[in-house]
């Protein structure tokens, strides 16, 4: 399917642009609310994302971690390096596949997860509690539908 030809004027008047703008502004507002709190907890948002994703697991391979986080594969290695330097994660080479690494939370990483994950979720809950269960379901369904078309 080839895109239809639009003029600059007709492109600027496409109805979906208002929705796109609202989506971006919502994400920016969320980040502006969330990121300072994560910084107060001593992490960057991507570091928190990795620790939260690894929490309550026995570890994940890099490709799994990249799929489940909001972090690109290219950025993930640097984040893992920094978390490793802080003593929060370690790389393990599984005996059955020595070509890849399993990323595992260390005991210190588990402590950090158990300490800061509930605190941050409580912080976010204050805002999300302003929505009904039905509203949350509708938003989730709409966002899922939007993701599916891409």
Coordinates of C-alpha atoms in Angstrom, one line a residue:
X1 CA 0.0 0.0 0.0
X2 CA 1.5 3.3 -1.0
X3 CA 0.7 6.4 0.9
X4 CA -1.7 8.8 -0.9
X5 CA -0.3 12.1 -2.1
X6 CA -1.0 14.9 0.3
X7 CA -0.2 18.6 0.1
X8 CA 1.4 20.3 3.1
X9 CA -1.9 21.9 3.9
X10 CA -4.0 18.7 3.8
X11 CA -1.2 16.8 5.7
X12 CA -1.4 19.4 8.5
X13 CA -5.2 18.9 8.7
X14 CA -5.2 15.1 9.1
X15 CA -7.6 14.2 12.0
X16 CA -5.1 11.7 13.6
X17 CA -2.5 14.4 14.3
X18 CA -4.5 15.7 17.3
X19 CA -4.4 12.1 18.7
X20 CA -0.7 11.8 17.9
X21 CA 0.0 15.1 19.6
X22 CA -2.0 14.0 22.7
X23 CA -0.2 10.7 22.9
X24 CA 3.2 12.4 22.8
X25 CA 2.2 15.0 25.3
X26 CA 0.9 12.3 27.6
X27 CA 4.2 10.4 27.4
X28 CA 6.1 13.6 28.1
X29 CA 3.9 14.4 31.1
X30 CA 4.4 10.9 32.4
X31 CA 8.2 11.1 32.0
X32 CA 8.2 14.5 33.7
X33 CA 6.4 13.0 36.7
X34 CA 8.2 9.7 36.9
X35 CA 11.8 10.4 36.1
X36 CA 12.6 12.8 39.0
X37 CA 11.2 10.2 41.4
X38 CA 13.4 7.5 40.0
X39 CA 16.4 9.8 40.2
X40 CA 15.6 10.4 43.9
X41 CA 15.8 6.6 44.3
X42 CA 19.3 6.6 42.8
X43 CA 18.7 5.2 39.3
X44 CA 18.1 6.4 35.8
X45 CA 14.8 5.4 34.2
X46 CA 16.4 2.8 31.9
X47 CA 18.3 1.3 34.9
X48 CA 15.0 1.2 36.9
X49 CA 13.3 -0.4 33.9
X50 CA 16.0 -3.2 33.8
X51 CA 15.9 -3.8 37.5
X52 CA 12.1 -3.9 37.6
X53 CA 12.0 -6.3 34.6
X54 CA 14.6 -8.6 36.2
X55 CA 12.9 -8.6 39.6
X56 CA 11.2 -11.8 40.6
X57 CA 12.9 -13.7 37.7
X58 CA 15.9 -16.0 37.6
X59 CA 17.4 -13.7 35.0
X60 CA 17.0 -13.1 31.3
X61 CA 19.1 -13.2 28.1
X62 CA 19.9 -9.8 26.6
X63 CA 17.5 -10.3 23.7
X64 CA 14.6 -11.1 26.2
X65 CA 15.5 -8.1 28.3
X66 CA 15.5 -5.8 25.2
X67 CA 12.0 -7.1 24.3
X68 CA 10.5 -6.6 27.7
X69 CA 12.0 -3.2 28.6
X70 CA 11.7 0.2 27.0
X71 CA 15.4 0.1 26.2
X72 CA 16.9 -0.5 22.7
X73 CA 19.4 -3.3 22.3
X74 CA 22.1 -0.8 21.4
X75 CA 21.6 1.1 24.7
X76 CA 21.1 -2.0 26.8
X77 CA 24.7 -3.1 26.9
X78 CA 25.8 0.2 28.4
X79 CA 23.0 0.1 31.0
X80 CA 24.0 -3.4 32.0
X81 CA 27.6 -2.3 32.3
X82 CA 26.7 0.5 34.7
X83 CA 24.4 -1.7 36.7
X84 CA 27.2 -4.3 36.9
X85 CA 29.6 -1.6 38.1
X86 CA 27.1 -0.7 40.8
X87 CA 26.9 -4.3 41.8
X88 CA 23.2 -4.7 41.0
X89 CA 23.5 -7.3 38.1
X90 CA 25.9 -9.9 36.9
X91 CA 26.4 -11.6 33.6
X92 CA 26.3 -15.4 33.7
X93 CA 27.3 -17.7 30.8
X94 CA 25.0 -20.7 30.7
X95 CA 26.8 -24.0 30.2
X96 CA 24.3 -25.0 27.5
X97 CA 25.0 -21.9 25.4
X98 CA 28.3 -20.2 25.9
X99 CA 27.6 -17.6 23.1
X100 CA 25.2 -15.5 25.2
X101 CA 24.9 -14.0 28.6
X102 CA 22.1 -14.4 31.2
X103 CA 21.6 -11.1 33.1
X104 CA 20.8 -11.8 36.7
X105 CA 20.2 -9.5 39.7
X106 CA 22.8 -9.9 42.4
X107 CA 21.7 -10.1 46.1
X108 CA 22.3 -6.3 46.2
X109 CA 20.2 -5.9 43.0
X110 CA 17.4 -7.9 44.6
X111 CA 17.6 -5.7 47.7
X112 CA 17.3 -2.6 45.5
X113 CA 14.4 -4.1 43.6
X114 CA 12.6 -5.1 46.8
X115 CA 13.2 -1.7 48.3
X116 CA 12.5 0.7 45.4
X117 CA 10.0 -1.1 43.1
X118 CA 7.1 -0.9 45.6
X119 CA 7.9 2.7 46.5
X120 CA 7.8 3.7 42.8
X121 CA 4.7 1.8 42.1
X122 CA 3.0 3.5 45.1
X123 CA 4.1 6.8 43.7
X124 CA 2.6 6.0 40.3
X125 CA -0.5 4.5 41.9
X126 CA -1.4 8.0 43.4
X127 CA -2.0 9.2 39.8
X128 CA -3.5 6.0 38.3
X129 CA -6.0 5.7 41.2
X130 CA -7.7 8.8 39.7
X131 CA -8.9 6.5 36.9
X132 CA -11.6 3.9 37.2
X133 CA -11.0 0.3 36.3
X134 CA -13.1 0.8 33.2
X135 CA -11.1 3.8 32.1
X136 CA -7.9 1.9 32.6
X137 CA -9.2 -1.0 30.5
X138 CA -10.4 1.4 27.7
X139 CA -7.0 3.2 27.6
X140 CA -5.2 -0.1 27.6
X141 CA -7.4 -1.4 24.8
X142 CA -7.0 1.8 22.7
X143 CA -3.2 1.8 23.2
X144 CA -3.0 -1.9 22.2
X145 CA -5.1 -1.3 19.1
X146 CA -2.8 1.6 18.2
X147 CA 0.3 -0.5 18.6
X148 CA -1.2 -3.3 16.5
X149 CA -1.6 -1.0 13.5
X150 CA 2.1 -0.3 13.4

